[in-house]
mmCIF file with all atom_site columns, C-alpha atoms in Angstrom:
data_model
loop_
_atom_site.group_PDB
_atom_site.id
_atom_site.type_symbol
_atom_site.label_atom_id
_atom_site.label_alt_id
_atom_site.label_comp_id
_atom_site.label_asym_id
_atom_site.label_entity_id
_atom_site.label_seq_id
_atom_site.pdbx_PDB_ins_code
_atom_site.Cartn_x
_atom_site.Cartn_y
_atom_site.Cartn_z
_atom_site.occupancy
_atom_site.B_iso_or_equiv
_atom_site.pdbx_formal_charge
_atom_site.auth_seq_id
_atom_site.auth_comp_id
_atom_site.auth_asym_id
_atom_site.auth_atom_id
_atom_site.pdbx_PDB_model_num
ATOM 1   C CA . UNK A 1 1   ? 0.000   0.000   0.000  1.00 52.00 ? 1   UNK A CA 1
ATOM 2   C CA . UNK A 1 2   ? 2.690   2.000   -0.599 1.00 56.00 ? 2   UNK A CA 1
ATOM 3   C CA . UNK A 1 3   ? 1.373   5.714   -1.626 1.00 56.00 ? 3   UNK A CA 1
ATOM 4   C CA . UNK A 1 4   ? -1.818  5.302   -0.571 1.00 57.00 ? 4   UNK A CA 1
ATOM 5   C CA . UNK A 1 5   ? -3.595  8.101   0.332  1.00 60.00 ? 5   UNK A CA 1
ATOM 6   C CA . UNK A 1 6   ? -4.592  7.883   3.637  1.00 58.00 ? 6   UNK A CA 1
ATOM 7   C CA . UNK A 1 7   ? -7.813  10.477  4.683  1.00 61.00 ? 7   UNK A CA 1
ATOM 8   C CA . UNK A 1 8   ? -7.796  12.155  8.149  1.00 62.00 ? 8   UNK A CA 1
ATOM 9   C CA . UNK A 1 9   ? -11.709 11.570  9.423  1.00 63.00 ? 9   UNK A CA 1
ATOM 10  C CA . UNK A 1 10  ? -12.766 13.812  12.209 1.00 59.00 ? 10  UNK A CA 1
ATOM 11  C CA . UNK A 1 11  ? -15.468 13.324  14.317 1.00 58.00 ? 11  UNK A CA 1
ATOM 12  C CA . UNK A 1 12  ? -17.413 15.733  15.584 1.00 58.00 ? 12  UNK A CA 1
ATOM 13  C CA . UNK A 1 13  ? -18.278 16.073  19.168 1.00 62.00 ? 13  UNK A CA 1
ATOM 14  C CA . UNK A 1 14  ? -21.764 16.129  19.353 1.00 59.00 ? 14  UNK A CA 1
ATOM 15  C CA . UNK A 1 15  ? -23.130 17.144  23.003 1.00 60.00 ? 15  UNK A CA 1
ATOM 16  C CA . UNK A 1 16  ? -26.607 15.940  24.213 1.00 61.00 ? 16  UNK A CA 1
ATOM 17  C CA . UNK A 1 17  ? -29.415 18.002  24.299 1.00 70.00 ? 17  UNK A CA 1
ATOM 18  C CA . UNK A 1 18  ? -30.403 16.130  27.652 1.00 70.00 ? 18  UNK A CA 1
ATOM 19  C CA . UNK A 1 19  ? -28.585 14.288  29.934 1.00 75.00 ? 19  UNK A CA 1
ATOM 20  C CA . UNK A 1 20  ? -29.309 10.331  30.247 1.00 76.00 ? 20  UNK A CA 1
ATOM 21  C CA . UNK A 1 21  ? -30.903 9.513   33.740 1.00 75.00 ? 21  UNK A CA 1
ATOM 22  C CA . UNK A 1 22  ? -29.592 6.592   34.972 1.00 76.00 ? 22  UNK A CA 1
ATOM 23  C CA . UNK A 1 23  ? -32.123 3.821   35.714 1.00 74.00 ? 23  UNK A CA 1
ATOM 24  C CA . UNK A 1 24  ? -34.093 4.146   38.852 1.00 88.00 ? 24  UNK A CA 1
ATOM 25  C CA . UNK A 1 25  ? -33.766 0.982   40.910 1.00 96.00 ? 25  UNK A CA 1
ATOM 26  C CA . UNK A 1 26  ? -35.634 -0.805  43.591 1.00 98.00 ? 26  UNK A CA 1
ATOM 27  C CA . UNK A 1 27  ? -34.908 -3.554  46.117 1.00 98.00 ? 27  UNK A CA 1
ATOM 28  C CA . UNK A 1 28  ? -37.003 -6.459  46.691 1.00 98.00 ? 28  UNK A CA 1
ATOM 29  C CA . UNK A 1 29  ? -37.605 -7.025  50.398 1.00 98.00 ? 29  UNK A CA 1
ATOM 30  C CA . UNK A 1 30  ? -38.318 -10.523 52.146 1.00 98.00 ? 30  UNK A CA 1
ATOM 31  C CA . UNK A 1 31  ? -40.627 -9.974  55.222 1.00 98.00 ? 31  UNK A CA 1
ATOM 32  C CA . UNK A 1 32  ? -40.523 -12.061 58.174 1.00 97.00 ? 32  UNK A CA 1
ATOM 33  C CA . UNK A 1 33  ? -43.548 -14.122 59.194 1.00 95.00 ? 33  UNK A CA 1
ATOM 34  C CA . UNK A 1 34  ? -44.314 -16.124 62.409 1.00 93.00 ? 34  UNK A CA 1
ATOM 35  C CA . UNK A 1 35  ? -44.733 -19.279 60.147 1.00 97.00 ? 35  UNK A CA 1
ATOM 36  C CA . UNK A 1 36  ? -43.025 -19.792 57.135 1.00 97.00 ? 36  UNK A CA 1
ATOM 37  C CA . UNK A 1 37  ? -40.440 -22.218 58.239 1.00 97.00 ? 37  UNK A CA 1
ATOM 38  C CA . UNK A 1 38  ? -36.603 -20.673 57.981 1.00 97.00 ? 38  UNK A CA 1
ATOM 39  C CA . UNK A 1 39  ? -35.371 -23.617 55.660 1.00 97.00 ? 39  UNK A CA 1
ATOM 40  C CA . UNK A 1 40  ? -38.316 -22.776 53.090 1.00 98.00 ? 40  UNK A CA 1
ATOM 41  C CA . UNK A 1 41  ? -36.860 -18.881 52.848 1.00 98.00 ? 41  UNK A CA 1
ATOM 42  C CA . UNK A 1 42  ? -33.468 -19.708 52.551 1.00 98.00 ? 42  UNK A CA 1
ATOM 43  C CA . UNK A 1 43  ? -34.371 -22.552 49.469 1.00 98.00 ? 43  UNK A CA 1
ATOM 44  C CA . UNK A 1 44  ? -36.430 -19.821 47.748 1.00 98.00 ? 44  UNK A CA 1
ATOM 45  C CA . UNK A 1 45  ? -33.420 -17.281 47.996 1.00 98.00 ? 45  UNK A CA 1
ATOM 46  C CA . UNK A 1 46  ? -31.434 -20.008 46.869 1.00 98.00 ? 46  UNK A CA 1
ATOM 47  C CA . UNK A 1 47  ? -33.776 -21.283 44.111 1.00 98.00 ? 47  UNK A CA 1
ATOM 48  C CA . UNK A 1 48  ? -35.148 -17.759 43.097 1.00 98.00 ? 48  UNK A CA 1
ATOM 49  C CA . UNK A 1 49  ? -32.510 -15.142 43.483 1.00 98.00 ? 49  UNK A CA 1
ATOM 50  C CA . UNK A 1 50  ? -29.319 -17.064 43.109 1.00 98.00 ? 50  UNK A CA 1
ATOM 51  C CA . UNK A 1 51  ? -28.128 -17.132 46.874 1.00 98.00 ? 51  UNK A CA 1
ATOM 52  C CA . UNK A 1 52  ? -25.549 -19.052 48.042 1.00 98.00 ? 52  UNK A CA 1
ATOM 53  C CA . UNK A 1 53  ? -26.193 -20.849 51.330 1.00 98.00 ? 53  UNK A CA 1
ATOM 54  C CA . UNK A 1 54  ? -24.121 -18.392 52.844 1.00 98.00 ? 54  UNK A CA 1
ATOM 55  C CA . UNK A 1 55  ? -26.176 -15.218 51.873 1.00 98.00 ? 55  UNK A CA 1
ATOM 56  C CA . UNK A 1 56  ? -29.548 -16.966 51.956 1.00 98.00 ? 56  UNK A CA 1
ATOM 57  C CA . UNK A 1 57  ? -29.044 -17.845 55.484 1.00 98.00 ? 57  UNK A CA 1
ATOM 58  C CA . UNK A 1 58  ? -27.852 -13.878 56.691 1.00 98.00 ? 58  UNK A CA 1
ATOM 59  C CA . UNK A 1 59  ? -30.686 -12.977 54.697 1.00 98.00 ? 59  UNK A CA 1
ATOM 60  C CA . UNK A 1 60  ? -33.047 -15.272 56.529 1.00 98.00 ? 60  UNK A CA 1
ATOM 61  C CA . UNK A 1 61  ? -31.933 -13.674 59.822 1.00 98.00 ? 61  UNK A CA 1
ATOM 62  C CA . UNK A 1 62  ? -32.159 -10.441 58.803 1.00 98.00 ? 62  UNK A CA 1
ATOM 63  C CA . UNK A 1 63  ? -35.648 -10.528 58.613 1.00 98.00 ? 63  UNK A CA 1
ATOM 64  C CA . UNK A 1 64  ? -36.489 -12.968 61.035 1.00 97.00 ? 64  UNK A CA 1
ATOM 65  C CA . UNK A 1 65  ? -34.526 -10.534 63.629 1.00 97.00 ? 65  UNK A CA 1
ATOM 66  C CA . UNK A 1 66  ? -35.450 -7.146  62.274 1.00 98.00 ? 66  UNK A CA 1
ATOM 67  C CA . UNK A 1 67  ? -38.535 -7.806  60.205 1.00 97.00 ? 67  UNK A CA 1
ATOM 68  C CA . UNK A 1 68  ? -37.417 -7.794  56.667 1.00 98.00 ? 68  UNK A CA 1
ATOM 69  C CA . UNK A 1 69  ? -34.396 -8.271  54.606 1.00 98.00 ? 69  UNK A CA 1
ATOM 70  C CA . UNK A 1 70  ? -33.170 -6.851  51.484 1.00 98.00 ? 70  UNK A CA 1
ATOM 71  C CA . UNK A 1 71  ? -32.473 -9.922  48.929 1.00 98.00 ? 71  UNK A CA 1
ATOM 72  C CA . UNK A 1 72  ? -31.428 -7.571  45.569 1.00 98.00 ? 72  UNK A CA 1
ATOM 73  C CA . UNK A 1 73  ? -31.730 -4.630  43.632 1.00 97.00 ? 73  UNK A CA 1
ATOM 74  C CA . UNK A 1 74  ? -33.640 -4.558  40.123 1.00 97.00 ? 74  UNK A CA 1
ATOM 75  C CA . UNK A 1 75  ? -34.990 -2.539  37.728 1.00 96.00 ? 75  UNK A CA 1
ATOM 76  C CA . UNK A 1 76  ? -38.702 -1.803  38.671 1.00 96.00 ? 76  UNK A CA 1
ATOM 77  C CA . UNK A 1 77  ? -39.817 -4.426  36.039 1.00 96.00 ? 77  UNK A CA 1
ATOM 78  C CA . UNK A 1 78  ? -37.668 -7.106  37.521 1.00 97.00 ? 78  UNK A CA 1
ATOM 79  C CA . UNK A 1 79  ? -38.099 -6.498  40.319 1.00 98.00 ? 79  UNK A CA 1
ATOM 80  C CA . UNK A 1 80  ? -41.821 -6.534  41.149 1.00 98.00 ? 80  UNK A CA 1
ATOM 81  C CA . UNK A 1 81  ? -41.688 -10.071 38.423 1.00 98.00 ? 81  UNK A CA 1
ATOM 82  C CA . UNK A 1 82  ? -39.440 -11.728 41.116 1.00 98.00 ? 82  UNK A CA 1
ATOM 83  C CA . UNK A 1 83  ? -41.559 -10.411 44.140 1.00 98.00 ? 83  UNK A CA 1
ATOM 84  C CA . UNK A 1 84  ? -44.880 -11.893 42.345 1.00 98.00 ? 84  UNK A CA 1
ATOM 85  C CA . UNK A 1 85  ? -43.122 -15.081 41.111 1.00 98.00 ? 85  UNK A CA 1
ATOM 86  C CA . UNK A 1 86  ? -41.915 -15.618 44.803 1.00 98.00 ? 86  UNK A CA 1
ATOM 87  C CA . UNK A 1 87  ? -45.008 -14.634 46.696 1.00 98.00 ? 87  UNK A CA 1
ATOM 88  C CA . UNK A 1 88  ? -47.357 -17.172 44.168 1.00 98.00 ? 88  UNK A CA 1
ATOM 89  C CA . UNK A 1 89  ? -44.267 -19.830 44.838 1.00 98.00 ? 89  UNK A CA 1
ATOM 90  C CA . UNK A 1 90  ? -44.980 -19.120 48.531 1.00 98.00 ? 90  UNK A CA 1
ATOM 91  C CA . UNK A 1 91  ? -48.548 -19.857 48.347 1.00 98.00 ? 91  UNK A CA 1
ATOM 92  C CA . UNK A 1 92  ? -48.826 -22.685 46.069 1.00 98.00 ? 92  UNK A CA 1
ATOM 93  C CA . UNK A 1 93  ? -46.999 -24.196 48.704 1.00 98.00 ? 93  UNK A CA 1
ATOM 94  C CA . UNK A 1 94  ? -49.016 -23.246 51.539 1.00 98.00 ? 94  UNK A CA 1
ATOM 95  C CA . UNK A 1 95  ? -47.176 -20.427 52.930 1.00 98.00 ? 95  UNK A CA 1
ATOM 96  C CA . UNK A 1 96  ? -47.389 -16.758 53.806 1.00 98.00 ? 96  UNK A CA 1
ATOM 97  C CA . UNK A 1 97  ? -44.170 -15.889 53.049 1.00 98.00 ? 97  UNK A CA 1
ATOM 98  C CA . UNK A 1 98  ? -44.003 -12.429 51.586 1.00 98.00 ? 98  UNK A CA 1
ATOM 99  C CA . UNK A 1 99  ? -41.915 -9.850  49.027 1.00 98.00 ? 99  UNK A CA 1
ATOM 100 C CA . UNK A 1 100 ? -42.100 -6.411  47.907 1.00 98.00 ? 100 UNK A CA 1
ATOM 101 C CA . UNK A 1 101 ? -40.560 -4.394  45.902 1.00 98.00 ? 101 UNK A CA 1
ATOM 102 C CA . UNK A 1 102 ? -39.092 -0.404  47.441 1.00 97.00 ? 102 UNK A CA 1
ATOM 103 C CA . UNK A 1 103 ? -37.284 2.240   45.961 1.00 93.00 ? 103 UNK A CA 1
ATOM 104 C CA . UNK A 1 104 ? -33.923 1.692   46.423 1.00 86.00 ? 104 UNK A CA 1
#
């Protein structure tokens, strides 16, 4: 390629007319209950949310000691998804075991 022209290309800057908003997220909150059995919250961190036994079980106590635990933080979409997949989980299976979804 000897000789070969080669072109300079600018680019032009080009500055937003607005600014992006980052994405608003929310936390999905387990809330303790006098009779959902510990084991079944920590297998439906595990199963649902991708907990290790580890985290499921610090989650667990969170809420069973404070009233609720934080489990993750979504988009909104996701977020309330995994709180109604979890809470119809919980009562197909006979208990009141209950998520919701806050802003972060």
């Amino acid at each position: 390629m000897a000789g070969a022209r080669v072109e300079e290309r600018t680019i032009d800057k080009v500055s937003p007319r607005h600014k992006i908003k980052r994405p608003s997220f929310f936390v999905v909150v387990v809330h303790n209950d006098p009779f959902t059995p510990r084991s079944f919250v920590v297998q439906v961190l595990k199963k649902f949310f991708g907990k290790n036994e580890g985290e499921a079980m610090r989650i667990m106590l969170l809420a069973h000691n404070y009233g609720v635990g934080v489990v993750a933080k979504f988009s909104r979409d996701i977020a309330e998804s995994k709180a109604k997949q979890v809470n119809e989980y919980s009562r197909e299976h006979g208990y009141p075991l209950h998520f919701s979804v806050e802003d972060e």
